[in-house]
Structure formats: C-alpha cells, structure tokens
Amino acid sequence: MNLPILECRNLSKSYGQSDLALNNFSIALPRGKVIGLLGPNGSGKTTLIKLIAGLLTPTSGELLVNGMPIGVETKRIVSYLPERTYFDPGMQVEETIRYFADFYMDFNAEKARAMLEDLGVDTNKKMKALSKGTKEKVQLVLVMSRDAQLYLLDEPIGGVDPATRDYILNTIVSNYNPDSTVLISTHLISDVEKVLDEFMFIHNGALVMYNSADNVREELGKGIDELFREVFRC
Amino acid sequence: MAWTFDQTIPIYLQAAYRIRSDIVCGRYCKNEKLPSVREFALTASINPNTIQRAFGLLEEEGLVVTQGTAGRFVTSDNTVITRARESIAKQLVEGFAAKMTELGYSPEEAARLTKSYWGKTSPTNILKKEAQSDESADS
C-alpha cells in the first residue's frame, strides 16, 4: 500500500479575521511510521490535528486520509486523542469502555481493560474521581485500543509522570503495526524522540522541516530536541 | 534492563551495536534464534522500524541470518563473530588511547595501569566506587 495515509495539499485554516493558523501547508505521510508533530506553542499543531480528525474544516486546500476526503469513512480509520478529555465526569471508567465499544467497530475492549489494569486504574470509579493524570491515561488507553490506521495523539504525555510516560510510549510501540501511522504532537521532545521514525517542525502554520530522526542524527550529529532548540531559539 | 541511547547518534546504529555486543559476548550463541523485532523493540523501548533497520545492518555484516519465516538466527560462522569481536575491541581501544593520550599517558604507562586493573573490576563497580567516594567526600 503506497498510498500516503495522510496528504495535505496547500492546506490553510484561519479563524475569522486573525492570522492563518495553518498557512499553505503541504505534506504526505507514509504508513507504518511513528511521526512527531513538533512546534512551539501556537504553531498550528492542534489545528492540523483537528482538521485531520474532522473537527474543523479547512479554509482552503485539500486534505486526504487514505486517499479519501475527511468524512465518516476517514473517521472510521482515524483514532484521535484530544488535548482535553471529553467524557462526562459522572461516567464510570467501565462505561467509557462500553461507550467506545458502541462507537467504534475496531475497538478492542479486552485490550483496554488489560491496559487499564496494568496501569492500576479502577474501572468502577467515576471519571470525576480520577486525578488529571489518570483521566489522561484512560483516554489514551481507549484511543490506543482501537485498531485504527492513523492515530492522532495531541499531547499524549503532557500530564503524566515519567514512569507513566514510559508505559505510554511502550504502549505506542507495542501497538505498532506496519500499516498504521501514529502522529504525536508534543513539546516533550526528549521523552519521545527515541521512538520517532520521522518528525516535522511547524512554525506559524507552515512546515519548517520534515525528516527522518536518524537522518538528522547521522547527518548533523544532533538529537531532535537539540535541533528544535536551535531552530526555534527565542 | 532498559536500553539507554545517546540522542545524537542514530538509534539504529546504537541498537545494532548493542545486539552485536550481545552476540560477541555470548549472550546469544552461535545458531541461536534471536528474539523478534517486536520483542527487541519492547525491551529497548524504541520503534520496531529502528530494530528492523539495525537487523538489516547485522544481516549485511553476516552476523545475523534470516531463515524464512522461522525468524532470525545468530550466524553459524565463527569467523564472522571473531571479526565483529575484533572490530568492537579496536573501537574501544581507539577511544581509550585517545583519552589517555589527552591525559598525558605514554603507551607504556597506560598499558601498566590497564594491567593493574585487569580482572579487578567491571564497569558497574567503577560507577559504584565513584558514587561511594563522592559520598565519603560529602560527609
């Protein structure tokens, strides 16, 4: 399957009168990769992810997932982790599992329960009784328990401790399948860079760099975190 | 134990080095079946694609051979393992020699010092000793 899992052609998005959140953004992403979406605050990372998830519509340009325009068909194969959790605080964790099972054909409830048990999450508790970090874990587990082709993770490790970060990264790695791509937006580059195949830097809604992580190490003798600090030096 | 990586060096090279060392040191023996890409990726906490690329390198070197669907095995060829062992040793000595020269040691002095430490210590012991001497310096 050589069809890119994601293709953006001259994609732009503006919110009303203000500047463009995405400005003529073009990229094609291959399958079977873990790709970092990296950029300073306000660079357009979340806008891009929300466009791919179908929560926003482009102002201009084209956006294709698996060759299809955004719609029901693409949502079926895209698993999206938003920045903030959207579950009803009164829901028990177990109910959120059933909720996902109802919504998504490709959801594996057993896998989700096993992962939540690994993480020591009591599935009888209500969402509002969980700490911020635990809520994030629940959300991530649900998203990663889908058998999707494109995972969009918006700041998946922002609110959790380093040990949980490792578990989450291992979860991403162990869920790897050669047909699916994981797009991770984060500013915690040093934590994720060892699992990235490729990365892109975006700034002011435009693509600054798109390369393979090991290419950069090979050619520049630098890690991604170091390169980021250089490119985006304030 | 989790693998640690230097982020400024391609991860696939470091993963290949680690597996190569494990073969040379006999952690994986001649003809032995190696863990799968997925297993290595989980142990190392890195991307399976990276392990795949490391295996590509080791296969080019002849240290690892793929046998169809049966998986990957350590070579049966002793000369290939010996060659890898020499290449690792050469690399280590090069680094050591450069550092000792920087410290102003002559080859003879460096050799004498090396000999006096032989068999006494392992890398982990050195770290522990350093930590202990730091502690005693604090107290």
XYZ file of C-alpha atoms in Angstrom:
373
model
C 0.000 0.000 0.000
C 1.877 3.033 -1.243
C -0.991 5.462 -0.875
C 0.000 8.005 1.786
C -2.062 7.638 4.937
C -2.304 11.415 5.095
C -1.976 14.027 2.409
C -2.285 17.798 2.844
C -2.190 19.997 -0.235
C -1.900 23.751 0.269
C -3.970 23.452 3.393
C -4.911 26.713 5.106
C -7.082 27.497 8.075
C -7.975 30.858 9.509
C -10.194 31.552 12.471
C -12.146 34.616 11.382
C -10.124 37.754 10.784
C -6.965 36.680 12.548
C -3.769 35.318 11.070
C -3.689 31.946 9.399
C -3.396 29.112 11.921
C -2.253 26.940 9.023
C -0.712 28.575 6.014
C -0.442 26.713 2.710
C 0.601 23.531 4.455
C 1.537 20.547 2.282
C 2.816 17.135 3.337
C 2.334 13.435 2.582
C 2.851 10.944 5.390
C 3.688 7.275 4.819
C 2.188 4.268 6.592
C 3.845 2.314 9.360
C 5.669 5.207 11.000
C 5.698 6.998 14.313
C 5.876 10.676 13.426
C 6.433 13.630 15.735
C 4.467 16.826 15.121
C 6.665 19.372 16.791
C 6.460 23.130 17.062
C 6.323 25.969 19.585
C 3.087 26.942 21.311
C 0.581 28.362 18.834
C 2.370 26.975 15.785
C -0.697 25.172 14.445
C -0.207 21.617 15.766
C -3.652 21.268 17.303
C -5.315 22.975 14.332
C -3.732 20.450 11.974
C -4.788 17.537 14.158
C -8.346 18.836 14.475
C -8.589 19.274 10.710
C -7.482 15.676 10.181
C -9.922 14.489 12.848
C -12.693 16.360 11.057
C -13.456 18.709 13.946
C -12.547 21.748 11.863
C -12.980 22.412 8.182
C -10.180 23.864 6.075
C -10.442 27.448 4.818
C -8.746 26.323 1.625
C -6.698 23.464 0.269
C -7.138 19.723 0.275
C -6.863 17.104 2.983
C -6.980 13.355 2.323
C -6.784 10.418 4.706
C -6.050 7.160 2.939
C -6.927 8.963 -0.312
C -10.372 9.996 0.938
C -11.667 13.439 1.868
C -12.487 13.851 5.564
C -15.808 12.273 6.467
C -17.425 9.216 8.019
C -15.093 6.882 6.122
C -11.949 8.578 7.383
C -13.215 8.861 10.956
C -13.633 5.108 10.919
C -9.879 4.652 10.487
C -8.634 7.624 12.491
C -8.243 7.367 16.253
C -7.952 10.770 17.871
C -6.704 11.722 21.314
C -7.710 15.305 22.065
C -5.775 17.629 24.319
C -8.570 17.556 26.852
C -10.752 14.699 27.915
C -14.365 14.869 26.753
C -16.012 12.249 28.932
C -18.943 13.056 31.164
C -17.453 13.381 34.684
C -20.292 11.254 36.050
C -19.356 8.279 33.845
C -17.604 5.284 35.323
C -14.433 4.163 33.534
C -16.190 0.920 32.631
C -18.974 2.935 30.998
C -16.460 4.813 28.865
C -15.176 1.453 27.641
C -18.682 0.400 26.631
C -19.212 3.824 25.076
C -16.149 3.352 22.871
C -17.254 -0.179 22.015
C -20.592 1.230 20.835
C -18.989 3.957 18.793
C -16.133 2.133 17.124
C -16.223 -1.179 15.296
C -12.466 -1.530 15.620
C -12.383 -1.060 19.414
C -10.887 -3.890 21.473
C -12.461 -3.688 24.941
C -10.426 -6.560 26.360
C -7.208 -4.861 25.381
C -8.378 -1.631 27.011
C -9.314 -3.404 30.256
C -5.953 -5.212 30.350
C -4.042 -1.970 29.854
C -6.066 -0.142 32.493
C -5.343 -2.977 34.893
C -1.598 -2.674 34.123
C -1.857 0.985 34.984
C -3.738 0.262 38.177
C -6.871 2.163 37.152
C -10.026 1.117 38.981
C -12.643 0.864 36.225
C -15.500 1.186 38.728
C -14.518 4.731 39.583
C -16.216 7.707 38.061
C -14.198 9.962 35.765
C -14.557 12.898 38.138
C -12.984 10.855 40.952
C -9.789 10.362 38.940
C -6.731 12.565 39.038
C -5.866 14.597 35.960
C -3.094 12.178 35.017
C -5.306 9.128 35.446
C -8.019 10.679 33.286
C -5.418 11.166 30.572
C -4.315 7.554 30.915
C -7.903 6.324 30.495
C -8.409 8.447 27.417
C -5.148 7.308 25.851
C -5.829 3.637 26.575
C -9.222 3.920 24.853
C -7.737 5.641 21.824
C -4.875 3.140 21.500
C -7.235 0.185 21.896
C -8.749 0.898 18.521
C -7.342 -0.938 15.540
C -7.026 2.251 13.511
C -4.806 3.211 10.586
C -3.989 6.704 11.732
C -3.624 7.667 15.386
C -3.634 11.364 16.188
C -2.238 11.981 19.653
C -2.393 15.581 20.781
C -0.012 15.973 23.736
C -0.436 12.393 24.965
C 2.156 12.575 27.745
C 1.770 16.168 28.894
C 0.051 15.482 32.185
C 1.612 12.234 33.362
C 4.669 11.307 35.413
C 7.867 9.947 33.808
C 7.123 6.302 34.689
C 3.702 6.533 33.048
C 5.273 8.305 30.077
C 7.461 5.252 29.562
C 4.437 2.971 29.805
C 2.560 5.101 27.292
C 5.474 5.154 24.856
C 5.787 1.396 25.231
C 2.084 1.113 24.546
C 2.535 3.071 21.352
C 5.498 0.913 20.342
C 3.790 -2.382 21.175
C 0.674 -1.395 19.236
C 2.792 -0.800 16.217
C 1.546 -2.335 13.015
C 3.154 -1.843 9.625
C 0.013 -0.360 8.090
C -0.762 2.268 10.676
C 0.870 5.583 11.413
C 0.991 7.395 14.729
C 1.179 11.180 14.671
C 2.246 12.567 18.058
C 2.072 16.250 18.837
C 4.183 17.177 21.832
C 6.603 19.665 23.286
C 8.249 16.964 25.447
C 10.608 16.063 22.639
C 13.368 14.463 24.678
C 10.857 11.977 26.094
C 9.534 10.823 22.738
C 12.399 11.250 20.322
C 13.783 7.739 20.661
C 10.525 6.244 19.364
C 10.100 8.619 16.419
C 10.780 7.429 12.881
C 10.189 10.845 11.418
C 9.359 14.282 12.644
C 8.125 17.584 11.313
C 8.728 21.048 12.679
C 5.962 23.544 12.139
C 6.010 27.243 12.861
C 3.356 29.913 12.256
C 1.228 27.346 10.469
C 3.902 26.429 7.948
C 6.126 23.378 7.541
C 9.713 24.194 8.510
C 11.265 20.741 8.298
C 10.246 17.144 7.646
C 12.908 14.480 8.013
C 13.745 11.088 9.452
C 15.033 11.233 13.027
C 18.027 9.001 12.363
C 18.920 11.036 9.246
C 19.267 14.099 11.402
C 21.402 12.231 13.929
C 23.522 10.801 11.139
C 23.985 13.984 9.149
C 24.064 16.606 11.874
C 25.151 14.533 14.899
C 22.264 16.062 16.810
C 19.198 14.836 18.582
C 15.757 16.173 17.692
C 15.409 18.055 20.984
C 18.731 19.812 20.373
C 17.778 20.662 16.802
C 14.424 22.019 17.952
C 16.128 24.342 20.436
C 18.372 25.636 17.668
C 15.677 26.128 15.067
C 13.246 27.773 17.456
C 15.710 29.723 19.595
C 13.896 32.705 21.079
C 17.087 -3.761 31.722
C 16.062 -0.797 29.569
C 18.497 0.299 26.915
C 19.826 3.814 27.074
C 20.610 5.837 23.999
C 22.715 8.804 23.057
C 20.262 11.025 21.179
C 22.989 12.481 18.972
C 23.843 9.135 17.335
C 21.398 7.282 15.061
C 19.375 4.952 17.274
C 19.544 2.110 14.759
C 23.354 2.140 14.940
C 23.217 2.010 18.732
C 20.686 -0.818 18.683
C 22.867 -2.733 16.194
C 25.914 -2.152 18.411
C 24.051 -3.483 21.433
C 22.873 -6.647 19.682
C 26.299 -7.137 18.103
C 27.944 -6.886 21.539
C 25.460 -9.354 22.996
C 26.333 -11.838 20.253
C 30.079 -11.332 20.599
C 29.891 -11.671 24.404
C 27.960 -14.921 24.040
C 24.649 -13.666 25.374
C 23.254 -15.049 22.141
C 25.179 -18.096 20.976
C 26.100 -19.355 17.556
C 22.994 -20.600 15.682
C 20.696 -19.338 18.426
C 17.310 -17.906 17.496
C 17.076 -14.218 18.308
C 14.056 -12.509 19.854
C 11.642 -10.967 17.359
C 11.725 -7.359 16.226
C 8.715 -6.652 18.427
C 10.348 -8.216 21.498
C 13.535 -6.240 20.989
C 11.527 -3.059 20.432
C 9.703 -3.546 23.730
C 12.870 -4.323 25.687
C 14.633 -1.330 24.219
C 11.542 0.915 24.328
C 12.157 2.012 20.777
C 10.382 1.846 17.476
C 10.200 -1.571 15.745
C 11.261 0.098 12.484
C 14.514 1.062 14.175
C 15.195 -2.519 15.284
C 14.354 -3.662 11.763
C 16.967 -1.297 10.382
C 19.525 -2.481 12.973
C 18.871 -6.079 11.897
C 19.414 -5.013 8.286
C 22.876 -3.833 9.245
C 23.699 -7.010 11.189
C 22.496 -9.102 8.261
C 24.784 -7.189 5.922
C 27.649 -7.968 8.280
C 26.638 -11.614 8.183
C 26.287 -11.737 11.958
C 22.565 -12.398 11.758
C 20.793 -14.556 9.188
C 17.103 -14.704 8.365
C 15.681 -18.160 7.806
C 12.434 -17.542 6.027
C 9.504 -17.473 8.414
C 11.450 -19.233 11.187
C 12.938 -15.909 12.254
C 16.415 -14.549 12.730
C 19.390 -16.520 13.970
C 22.949 -15.819 15.009
C 25.354 -16.872 12.285
C 26.941 -20.322 12.370
C 30.164 -18.820 11.045
C 32.769 -18.370 13.794
C 34.989 -16.145 11.673
C 32.205 -13.570 11.331
C 31.769 -13.447 15.125
C 35.517 -13.174 15.652
C 35.706 -10.339 13.158
C 32.903 -8.468 14.945
C 34.671 -9.000 18.285
C 37.910 -7.561 16.909
C 36.106 -4.604 15.413
C 34.423 -3.749 18.738
C 37.732 -4.131 20.622
C 39.522 -1.934 18.120
C 36.903 0.764 18.510
C 37.122 0.675 22.320
C 40.921 0.811 22.316
C 40.929 3.706 19.867
C 38.752 5.735 22.218
C 40.790 4.702 25.263
C 44.114 5.512 23.590
C 42.868 8.934 22.511
C 41.671 9.794 26.032
C 44.834 8.515 27.738
C 47.000 10.496 25.309
C 44.960 13.571 26.184
C 45.677 12.901 29.859
C 49.387 12.740 29.038
C 49.968 8.998 29.445
C 52.576 7.175 27.430
C 51.531 3.851 25.861
C 53.721 2.028 28.398
C 52.181 3.815 31.379
C 48.694 3.260 30.036
C 49.424 -0.430 29.493
C 50.834 -0.787 33.036
C 47.812 0.886 34.520
C 45.453 -1.210 32.425
C 47.202 -4.379 33.531
C 46.972 -3.453 37.199
C 43.201 -3.172 36.888
C 42.705 -6.364 34.906
C 40.112 -8.699 36.378
C 39.644 -6.476 39.424
C 36.690 -4.509 38.323
C 33.781 -4.268 35.964
C 32.244 -1.079 34.581
C 29.412 -1.152 37.143
C 31.895 -1.484 40.000
C 33.700 1.601 38.830
C 30.476 3.587 38.941
C 29.664 2.295 42.430
C 33.140 3.165 43.672
C 32.838 6.649 42.274
C 29.494 7.092 43.975
C 30.924 5.846 47.276
C 33.916 8.149 47.124
C 31.570 11.042 46.355
C 29.526 10.187 49.422
C 32.563 9.953 51.679
C 33.795 13.253 50.307
C 30.482 14.834 51.280
C 30.490 13.540 54.839
